[in-house]
Short mmCIF file of C-alpha atoms in Angstrom, two decimals:
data_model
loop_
_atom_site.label_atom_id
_atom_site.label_comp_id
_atom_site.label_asym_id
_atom_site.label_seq_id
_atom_site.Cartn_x
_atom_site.Cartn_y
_atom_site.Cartn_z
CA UNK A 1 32.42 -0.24 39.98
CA UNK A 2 29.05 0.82 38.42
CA UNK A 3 28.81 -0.61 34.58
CA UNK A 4 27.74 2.11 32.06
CA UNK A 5 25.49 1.45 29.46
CA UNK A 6 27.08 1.47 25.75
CA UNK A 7 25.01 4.68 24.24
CA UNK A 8 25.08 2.21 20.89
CA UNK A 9 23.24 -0.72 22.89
CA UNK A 10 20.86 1.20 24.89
CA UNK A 11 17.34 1.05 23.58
CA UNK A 12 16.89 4.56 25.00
CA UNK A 13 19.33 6.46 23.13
CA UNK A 14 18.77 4.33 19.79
CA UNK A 15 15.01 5.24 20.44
CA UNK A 16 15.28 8.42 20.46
CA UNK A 17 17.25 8.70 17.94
CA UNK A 18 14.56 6.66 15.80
CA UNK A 19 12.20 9.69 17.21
CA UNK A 20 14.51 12.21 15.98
CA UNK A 21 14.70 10.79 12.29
CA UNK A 22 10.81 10.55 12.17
CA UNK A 23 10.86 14.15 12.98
CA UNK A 24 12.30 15.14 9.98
CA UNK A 25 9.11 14.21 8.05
CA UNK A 26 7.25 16.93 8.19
CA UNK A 27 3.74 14.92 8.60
CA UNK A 28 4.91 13.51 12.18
CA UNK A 29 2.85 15.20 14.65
CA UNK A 30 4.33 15.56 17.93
CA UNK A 31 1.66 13.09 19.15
CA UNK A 32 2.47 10.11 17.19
CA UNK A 33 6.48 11.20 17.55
CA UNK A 34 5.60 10.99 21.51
CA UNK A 35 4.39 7.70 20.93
CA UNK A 36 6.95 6.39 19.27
CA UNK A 37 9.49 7.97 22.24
CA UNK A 38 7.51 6.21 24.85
CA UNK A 39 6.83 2.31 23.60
CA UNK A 40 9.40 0.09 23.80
CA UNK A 41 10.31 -1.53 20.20
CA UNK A 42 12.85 -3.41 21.55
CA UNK A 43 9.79 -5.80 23.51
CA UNK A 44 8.44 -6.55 20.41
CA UNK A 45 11.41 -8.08 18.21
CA UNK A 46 11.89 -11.08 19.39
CA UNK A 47 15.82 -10.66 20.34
CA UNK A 48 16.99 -8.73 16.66
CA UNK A 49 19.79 -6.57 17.02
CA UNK A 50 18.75 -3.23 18.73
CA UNK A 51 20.42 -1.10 15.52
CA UNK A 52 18.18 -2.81 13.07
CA UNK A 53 14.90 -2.62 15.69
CA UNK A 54 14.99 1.24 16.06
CA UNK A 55 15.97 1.78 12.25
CA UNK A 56 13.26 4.08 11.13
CA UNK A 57 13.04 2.37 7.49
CA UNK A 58 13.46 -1.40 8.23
CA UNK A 59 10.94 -3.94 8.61
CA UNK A 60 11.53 -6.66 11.03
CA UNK A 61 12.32 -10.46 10.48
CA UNK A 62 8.71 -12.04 9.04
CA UNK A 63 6.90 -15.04 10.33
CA UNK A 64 7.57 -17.45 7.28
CA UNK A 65 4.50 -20.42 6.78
CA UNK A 66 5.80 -23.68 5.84
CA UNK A 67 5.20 -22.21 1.81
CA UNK A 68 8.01 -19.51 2.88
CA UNK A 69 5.22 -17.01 2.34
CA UNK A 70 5.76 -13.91 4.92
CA UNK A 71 2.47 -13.69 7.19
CA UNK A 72 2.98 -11.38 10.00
CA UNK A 73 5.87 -8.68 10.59
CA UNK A 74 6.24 -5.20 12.28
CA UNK A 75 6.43 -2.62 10.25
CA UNK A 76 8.99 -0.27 9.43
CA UNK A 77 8.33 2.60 11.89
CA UNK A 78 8.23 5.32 9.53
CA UNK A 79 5.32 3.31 8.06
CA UNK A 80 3.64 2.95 11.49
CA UNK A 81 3.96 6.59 11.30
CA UNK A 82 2.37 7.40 8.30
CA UNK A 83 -0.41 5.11 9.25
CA UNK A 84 -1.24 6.92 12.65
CA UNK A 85 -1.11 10.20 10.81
CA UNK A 86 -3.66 9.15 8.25
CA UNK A 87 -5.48 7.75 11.29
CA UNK A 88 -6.16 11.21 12.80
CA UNK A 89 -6.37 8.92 16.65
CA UNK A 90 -7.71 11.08 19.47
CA UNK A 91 -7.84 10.49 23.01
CA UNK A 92 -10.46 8.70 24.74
CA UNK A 93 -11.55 7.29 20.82
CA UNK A 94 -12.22 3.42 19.93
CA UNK A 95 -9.60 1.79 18.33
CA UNK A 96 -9.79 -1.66 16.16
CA UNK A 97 -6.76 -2.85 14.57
CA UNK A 98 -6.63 -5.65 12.21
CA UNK A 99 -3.32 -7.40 12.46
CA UNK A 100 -1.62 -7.83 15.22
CA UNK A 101 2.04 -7.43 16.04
CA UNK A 102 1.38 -6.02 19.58
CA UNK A 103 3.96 -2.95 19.17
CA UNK A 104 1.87 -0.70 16.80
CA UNK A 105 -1.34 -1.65 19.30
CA UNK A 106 0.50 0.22 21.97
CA UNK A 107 1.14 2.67 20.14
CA UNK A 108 -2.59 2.92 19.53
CA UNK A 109 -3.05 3.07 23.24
CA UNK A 110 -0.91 5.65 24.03
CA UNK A 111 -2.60 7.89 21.02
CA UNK A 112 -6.28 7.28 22.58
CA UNK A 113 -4.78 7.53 26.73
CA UNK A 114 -6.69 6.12 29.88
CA UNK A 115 -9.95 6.81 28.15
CA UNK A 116 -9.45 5.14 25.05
CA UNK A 117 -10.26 1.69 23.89
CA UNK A 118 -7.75 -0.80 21.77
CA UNK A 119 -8.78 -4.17 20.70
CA UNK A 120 -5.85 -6.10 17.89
CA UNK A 121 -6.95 -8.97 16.08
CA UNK A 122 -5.17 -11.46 14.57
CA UNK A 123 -6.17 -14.56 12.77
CA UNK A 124 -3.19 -16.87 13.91
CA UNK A 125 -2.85 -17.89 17.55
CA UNK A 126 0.74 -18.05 17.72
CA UNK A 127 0.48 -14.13 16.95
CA UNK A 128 -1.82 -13.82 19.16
CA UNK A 129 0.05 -15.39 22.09
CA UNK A 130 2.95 -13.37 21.06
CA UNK A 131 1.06 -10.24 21.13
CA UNK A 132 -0.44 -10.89 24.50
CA UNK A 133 2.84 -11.47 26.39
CA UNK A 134 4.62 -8.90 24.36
CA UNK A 135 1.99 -6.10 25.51
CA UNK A 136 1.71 -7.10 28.71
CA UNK A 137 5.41 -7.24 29.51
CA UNK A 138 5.60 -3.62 27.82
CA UNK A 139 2.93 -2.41 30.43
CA UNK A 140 -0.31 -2.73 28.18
CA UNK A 141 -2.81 -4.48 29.65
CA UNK A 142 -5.49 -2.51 28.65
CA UNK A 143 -5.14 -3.81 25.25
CA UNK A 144 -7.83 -5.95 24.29
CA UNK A 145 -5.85 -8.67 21.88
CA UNK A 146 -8.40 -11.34 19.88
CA UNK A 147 -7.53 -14.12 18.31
CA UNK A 148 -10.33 -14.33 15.09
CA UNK A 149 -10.78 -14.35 11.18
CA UNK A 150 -10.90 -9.99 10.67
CA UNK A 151 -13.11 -10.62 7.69
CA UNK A 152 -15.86 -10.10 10.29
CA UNK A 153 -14.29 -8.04 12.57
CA UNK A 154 -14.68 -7.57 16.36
CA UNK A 155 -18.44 -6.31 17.17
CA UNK A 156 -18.30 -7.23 20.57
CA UNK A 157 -15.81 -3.97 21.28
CA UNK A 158 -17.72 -2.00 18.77
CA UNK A 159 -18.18 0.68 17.28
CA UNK A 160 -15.21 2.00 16.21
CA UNK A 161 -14.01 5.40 15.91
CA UNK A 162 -10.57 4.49 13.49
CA UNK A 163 -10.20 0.84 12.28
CA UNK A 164 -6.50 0.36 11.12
CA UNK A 165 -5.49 -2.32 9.20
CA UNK A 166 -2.16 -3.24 8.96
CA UNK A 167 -2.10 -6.49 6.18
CA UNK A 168 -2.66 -6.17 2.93
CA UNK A 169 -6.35 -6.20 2.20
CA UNK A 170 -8.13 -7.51 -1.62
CA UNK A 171 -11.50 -6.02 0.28
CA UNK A 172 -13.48 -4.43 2.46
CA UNK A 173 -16.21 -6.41 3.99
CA UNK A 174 -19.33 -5.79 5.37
CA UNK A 175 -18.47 -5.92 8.63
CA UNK A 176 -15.51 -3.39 9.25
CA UNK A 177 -17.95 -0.47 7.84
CA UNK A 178 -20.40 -1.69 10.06
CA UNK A 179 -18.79 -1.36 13.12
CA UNK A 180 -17.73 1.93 12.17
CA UNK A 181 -18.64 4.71 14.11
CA UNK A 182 -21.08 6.97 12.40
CA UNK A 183 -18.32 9.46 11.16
CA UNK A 184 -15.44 6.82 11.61
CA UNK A 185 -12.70 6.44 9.57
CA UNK A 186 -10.73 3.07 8.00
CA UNK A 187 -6.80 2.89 7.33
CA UNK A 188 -6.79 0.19 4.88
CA UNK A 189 -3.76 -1.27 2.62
CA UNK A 190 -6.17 -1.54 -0.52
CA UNK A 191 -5.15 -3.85 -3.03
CA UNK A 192 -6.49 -2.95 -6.45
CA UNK A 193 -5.56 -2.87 -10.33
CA UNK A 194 -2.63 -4.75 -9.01
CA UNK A 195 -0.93 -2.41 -6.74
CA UNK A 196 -1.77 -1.53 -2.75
CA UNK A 197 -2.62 1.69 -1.84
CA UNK A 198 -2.33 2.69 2.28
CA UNK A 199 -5.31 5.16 2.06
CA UNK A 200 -7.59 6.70 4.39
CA UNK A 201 -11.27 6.30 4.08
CA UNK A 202 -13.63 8.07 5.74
CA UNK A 203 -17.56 6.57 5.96
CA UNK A 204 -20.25 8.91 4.26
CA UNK A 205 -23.30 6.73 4.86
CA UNK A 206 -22.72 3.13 3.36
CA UNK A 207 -19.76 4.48 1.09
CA UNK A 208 -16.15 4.97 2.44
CA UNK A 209 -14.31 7.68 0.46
CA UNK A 210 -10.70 8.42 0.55
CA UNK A 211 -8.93 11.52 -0.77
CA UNK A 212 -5.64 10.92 1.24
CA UNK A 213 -3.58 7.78 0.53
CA UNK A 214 0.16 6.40 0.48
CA UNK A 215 2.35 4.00 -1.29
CA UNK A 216 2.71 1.19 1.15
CA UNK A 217 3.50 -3.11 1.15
CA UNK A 218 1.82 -5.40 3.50
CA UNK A 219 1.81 -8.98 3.92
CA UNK A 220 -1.29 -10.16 2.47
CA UNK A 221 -4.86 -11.00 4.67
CA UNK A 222 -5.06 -14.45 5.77
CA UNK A 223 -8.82 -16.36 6.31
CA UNK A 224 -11.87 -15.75 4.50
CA UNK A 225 -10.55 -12.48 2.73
CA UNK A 226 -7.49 -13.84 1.64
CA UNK A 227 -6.80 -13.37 -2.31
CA UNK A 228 -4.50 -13.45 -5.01
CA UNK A 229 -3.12 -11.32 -7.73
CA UNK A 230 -4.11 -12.81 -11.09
CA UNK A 231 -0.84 -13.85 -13.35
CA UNK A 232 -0.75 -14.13 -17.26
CA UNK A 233 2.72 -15.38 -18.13
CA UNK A 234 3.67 -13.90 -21.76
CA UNK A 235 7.05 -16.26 -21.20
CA UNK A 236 8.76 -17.92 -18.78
CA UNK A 237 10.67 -14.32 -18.44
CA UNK A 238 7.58 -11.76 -18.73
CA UNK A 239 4.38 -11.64 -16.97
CA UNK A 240 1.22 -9.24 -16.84
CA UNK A 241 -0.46 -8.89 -13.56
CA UNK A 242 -3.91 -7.83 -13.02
CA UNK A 243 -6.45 -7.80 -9.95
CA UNK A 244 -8.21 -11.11 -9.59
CA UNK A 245 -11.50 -9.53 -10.80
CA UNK A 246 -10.65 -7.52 -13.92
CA UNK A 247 -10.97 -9.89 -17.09
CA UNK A 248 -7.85 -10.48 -18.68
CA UNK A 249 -8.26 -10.94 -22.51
CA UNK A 250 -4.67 -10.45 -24.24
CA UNK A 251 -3.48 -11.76 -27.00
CA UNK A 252 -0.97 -13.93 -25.45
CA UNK A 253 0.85 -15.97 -28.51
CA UNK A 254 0.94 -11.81 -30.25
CA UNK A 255 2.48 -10.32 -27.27
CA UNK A 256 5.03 -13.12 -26.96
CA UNK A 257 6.13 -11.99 -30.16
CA UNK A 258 6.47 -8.72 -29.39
CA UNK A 259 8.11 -9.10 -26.60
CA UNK A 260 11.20 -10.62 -28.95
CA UNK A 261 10.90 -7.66 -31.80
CA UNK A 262 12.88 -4.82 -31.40
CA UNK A 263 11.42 -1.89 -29.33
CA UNK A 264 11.13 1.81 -30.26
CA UNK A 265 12.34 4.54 -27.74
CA UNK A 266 9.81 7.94 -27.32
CA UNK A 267 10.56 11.07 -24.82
CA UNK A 268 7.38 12.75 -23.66
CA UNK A 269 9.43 16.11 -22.22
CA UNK A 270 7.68 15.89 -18.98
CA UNK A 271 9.80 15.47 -15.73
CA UNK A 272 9.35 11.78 -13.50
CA UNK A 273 9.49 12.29 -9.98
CA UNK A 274 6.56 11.30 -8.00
CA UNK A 275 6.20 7.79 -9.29
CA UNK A 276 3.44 6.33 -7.07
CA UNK A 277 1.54 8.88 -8.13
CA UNK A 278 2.08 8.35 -11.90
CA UNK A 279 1.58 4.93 -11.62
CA UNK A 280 -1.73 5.07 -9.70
CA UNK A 281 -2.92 7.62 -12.56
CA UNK A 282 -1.25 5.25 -15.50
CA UNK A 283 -3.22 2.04 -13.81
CA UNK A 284 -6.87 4.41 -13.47
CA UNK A 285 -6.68 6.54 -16.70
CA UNK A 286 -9.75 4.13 -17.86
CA UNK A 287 -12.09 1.66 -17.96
CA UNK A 288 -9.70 -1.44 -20.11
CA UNK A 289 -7.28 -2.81 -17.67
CA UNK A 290 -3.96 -1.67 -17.13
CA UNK A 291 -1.68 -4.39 -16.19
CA UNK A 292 1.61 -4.70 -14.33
CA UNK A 293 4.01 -5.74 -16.58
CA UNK A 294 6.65 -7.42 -14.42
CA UNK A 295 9.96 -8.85 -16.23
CA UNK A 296 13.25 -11.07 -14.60
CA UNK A 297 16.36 -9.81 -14.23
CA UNK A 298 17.68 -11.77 -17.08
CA UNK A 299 15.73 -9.51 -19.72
CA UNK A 300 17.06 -6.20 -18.38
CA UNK A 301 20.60 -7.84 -17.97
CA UNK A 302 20.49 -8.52 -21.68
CA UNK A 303 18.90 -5.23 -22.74
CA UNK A 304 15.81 -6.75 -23.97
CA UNK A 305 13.62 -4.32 -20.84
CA UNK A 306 14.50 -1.51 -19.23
CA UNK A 307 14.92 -1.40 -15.88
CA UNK A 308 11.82 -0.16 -14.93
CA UNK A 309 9.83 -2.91 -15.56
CA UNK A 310 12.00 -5.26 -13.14
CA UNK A 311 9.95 -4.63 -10.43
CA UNK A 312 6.59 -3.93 -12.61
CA UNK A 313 5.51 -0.78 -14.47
CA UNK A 314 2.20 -0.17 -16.07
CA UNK A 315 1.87 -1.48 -19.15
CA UNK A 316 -0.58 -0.55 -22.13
CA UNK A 317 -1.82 -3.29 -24.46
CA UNK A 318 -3.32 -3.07 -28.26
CA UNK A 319 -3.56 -6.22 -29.87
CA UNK A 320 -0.18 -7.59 -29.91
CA UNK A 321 1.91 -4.54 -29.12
CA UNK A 322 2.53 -2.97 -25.97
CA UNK A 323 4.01 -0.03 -24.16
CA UNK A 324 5.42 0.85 -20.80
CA UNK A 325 7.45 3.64 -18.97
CA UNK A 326 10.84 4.46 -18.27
CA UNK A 327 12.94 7.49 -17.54
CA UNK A 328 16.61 8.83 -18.48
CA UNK A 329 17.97 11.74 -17.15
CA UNK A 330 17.55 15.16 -18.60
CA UNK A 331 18.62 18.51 -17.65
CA UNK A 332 16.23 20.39 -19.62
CA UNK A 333 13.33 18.94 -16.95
CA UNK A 334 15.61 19.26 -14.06
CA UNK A 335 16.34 15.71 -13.24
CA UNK A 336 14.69 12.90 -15.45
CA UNK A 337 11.98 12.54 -17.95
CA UNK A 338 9.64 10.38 -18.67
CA UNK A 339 9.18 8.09 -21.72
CA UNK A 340 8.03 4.73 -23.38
CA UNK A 341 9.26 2.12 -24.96
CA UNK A 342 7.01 0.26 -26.93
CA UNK A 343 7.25 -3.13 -28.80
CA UNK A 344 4.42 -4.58 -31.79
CA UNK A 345 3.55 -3.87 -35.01
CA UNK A 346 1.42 -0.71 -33.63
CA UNK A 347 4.57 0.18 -31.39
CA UNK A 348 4.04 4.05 -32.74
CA UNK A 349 0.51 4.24 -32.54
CA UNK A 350 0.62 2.58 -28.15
CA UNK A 351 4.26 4.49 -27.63
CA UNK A 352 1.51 7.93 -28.55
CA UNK A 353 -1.01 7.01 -26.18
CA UNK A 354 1.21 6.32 -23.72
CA UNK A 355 2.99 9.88 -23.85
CA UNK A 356 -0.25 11.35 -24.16
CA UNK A 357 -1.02 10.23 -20.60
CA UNK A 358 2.50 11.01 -18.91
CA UNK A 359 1.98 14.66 -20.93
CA UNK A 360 -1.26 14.43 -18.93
CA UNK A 361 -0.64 13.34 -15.61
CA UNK A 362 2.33 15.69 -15.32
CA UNK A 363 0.27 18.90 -16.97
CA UNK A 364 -2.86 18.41 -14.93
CA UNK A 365 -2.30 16.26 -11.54
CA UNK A 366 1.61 16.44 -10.94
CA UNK A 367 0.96 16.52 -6.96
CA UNK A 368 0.38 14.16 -3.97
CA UNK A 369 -3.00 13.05 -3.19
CA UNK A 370 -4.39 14.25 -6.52
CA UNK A 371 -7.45 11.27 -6.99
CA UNK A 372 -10.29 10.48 -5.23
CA UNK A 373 -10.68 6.84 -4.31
CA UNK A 374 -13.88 5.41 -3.11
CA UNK A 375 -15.64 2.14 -2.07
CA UNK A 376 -19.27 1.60 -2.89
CA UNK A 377 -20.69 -1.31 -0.74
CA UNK A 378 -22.19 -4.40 -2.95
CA UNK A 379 -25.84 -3.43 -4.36
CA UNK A 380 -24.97 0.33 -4.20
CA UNK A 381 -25.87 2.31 -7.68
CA UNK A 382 -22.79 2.46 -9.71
CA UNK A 383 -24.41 3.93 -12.57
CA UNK A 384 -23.43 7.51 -12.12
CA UNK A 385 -19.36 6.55 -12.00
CA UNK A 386 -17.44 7.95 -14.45
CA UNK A 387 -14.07 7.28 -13.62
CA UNK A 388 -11.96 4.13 -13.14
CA UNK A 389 -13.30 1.40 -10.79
CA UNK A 390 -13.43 -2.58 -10.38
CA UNK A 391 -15.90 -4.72 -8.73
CA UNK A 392 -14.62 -6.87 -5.86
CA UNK A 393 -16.55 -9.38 -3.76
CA UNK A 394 -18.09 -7.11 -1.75
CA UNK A 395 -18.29 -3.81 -3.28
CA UNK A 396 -16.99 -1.56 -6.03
CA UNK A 397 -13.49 0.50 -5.65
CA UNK A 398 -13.61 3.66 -7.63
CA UNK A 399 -11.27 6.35 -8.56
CA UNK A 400 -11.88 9.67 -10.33
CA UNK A 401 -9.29 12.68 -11.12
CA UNK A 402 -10.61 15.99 -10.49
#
């Protein structure tokens, strides 16, 4: 008797249905949605359940370090997605990524075909190994996989038409606009003013600018551009978080205070939908840092935060008051609206500033992709900037709203 395949268990059917979903996003090209249909996810789990491996939205199980820190995973495929969208990859085009699971690598190969060049990097040789048998089992030889620290890159397989990196990145060194093809282009995770940003850069000269970018969350870079977020604890319950470069001078023992007074509620009429958006512009409205104000569970349990900040919101300080967003609902903007809640003795005078900006951001740049983000290399002339921007180890991010 000839066995027939359970249609729930066979990685065909569940990939195409994966297809199908990622079709429904408008920015899938057929391309990248041909991809997908082709590669076989399933070679790249590592034995998880073949549901959760061709679920669009779900990341697969992490490599844990010995800290439990997450270092490697493949990404959700809907993120994989977005990335090789922004990537704009061609055929017969040079392809560096930086991080290596081995699944979005052949991905990358079928995008650039017979003609095309792929070379993953990874700075762990247990990835690496992984990655190797994993690509070659799947039928991708071709794939050049590297086992090195991606602060420097890969110049032997140089230039590069796209570079795609796929961890979470503090920087961008020397070396990855270097090997950049003339007009190349970088798909970076970009972590700055405390958030990451997935956006696309492409190089004019020494600078990389980006006018397209994502909400997106990456384990972080291992090796020589490995960072950290920098942490000011208010209490044991409340904490601001800033990029490691900006210069955090708060009034610590004030804002602990405040953070026990009683806060003041203020409505700014202006609907919240978009929220990476909003908080991009809330974190790059100016030159004084903006932190994430991040707060436990315990302090929105017992009313003392909304629940906005659980997870961090933007947060504006004056002395020893501060402000941050929230949202109820509200039929008179269609859905909900945005507001501020504000604790200190100049509660009033922060809650205003803060609805001045939401009035802002809704009234003038209410729409995807609305800044400009840019990356000056170290030594360039940052004179001339007149937006936001923060100076990193080796060069200067920048972001202005048109």
């Amino acid at each position: 008797m000839t066995s027939v395949q359970d249609p729930v268990q066979d990685p065909a059917v569940l990939r195409a249905a994966m297809v199908d979903a990622l079709r429904t996003d408008p920015a899938v090209s057929d391309r990248v949605a041909a991809a997908f249909a082709t590669v076989p996810r399933h070679l790249f789990a590592g034995g998880e359940p073949l549901a959760r491996v061709y679920d669009p939205n779900t990341t697969l199980a992490p490599k844990v370090d010995d800290a439990g820190r997450e270092t490697s995973v493949v990404s959700a495929a809907h993120i994989q997605a977005v990335m090789l969208e922004q990537a704009q990859i061609e055929p017969a085009m040079t392809v560096l990524e930086i991080g290596s699971s081995g699944y979005n690598a052949a991905l990358i190969a079928e995008l650039v075909g017979d003609r095309g060049a792929v070379t993953t990097v990874d700075i762990d040789p247990e990835i690496v190994t992984r990655a190797t048998r994993n690509l070659r089992a799947a039928g991708y030889e071709q794939v050049r996989v590297v086992q090195a620290d991606a602060e420097h890159g890969v110049p032997q397989h140089g230039p590069y038409d796209v570079i795609m990196v796929t961890v979470g990145a503090y920087d961008c060194p020397p070396a990855w606009r270097n090997q950049l093809s003339e007009h190349g282009r970088i798909v970076v995770p970009l972590r700055f003013a405390g958030i990451t940003r997935l956006i696309a850069f492409d190089r004019d000269g020494d600078r990389l600018v980006g006018d397209r970018y994502r909400l997106g969350a990456f384990v972080p870079m291992q090796g020589n551009g490995a960072a950290t977020d920098q942490m000011v604890p208010i209490t044991g319950e409340v904490t601001l978080r800033l990029d490691t470069c900006e210069l955090a001078d708060f009034d610590v023992p004030a804002l602990r205070k405040a953070v026990h007074s009683s806060g003041i509620e203020r409505w700014s009429g202006a609907p919240f939908d978009l929220p990476d958006e909003l908080e991009l512009f809330l974190l790059t409205h100016g030159r004084k840092p903006v932190p994430m104000l991040h707060v436990s569970e315990n302090m929105v349990q017992q009313g003392v935060f909304a629940a906005s900040a659980r997870r961090g919101v933007p947060a504006l300080i004056e002395g020893g008051s501060f402000a941050y967003r929230t949202k109820r609902e509200s039929p008179e903007t269609g859905g909900f609206e945005t507001g501020v809640i504000a604790h200190g003795p100049d509660a009033e005078t922060v809650a205003a500033r803060y609805i001045e900006l939401l009035r802002r951001w809704a009234r003038d740049y209410r729409r995807r992709d609305a800044a400009r983000i840019e990356y000056l290399p170290a030594g360039a002339d940052t004179k001339h900037l007149t937006g936001w921007s923060t100076t990193k180890r080796h060069g200067t991010v920048t972001v202005t709203w048109p």
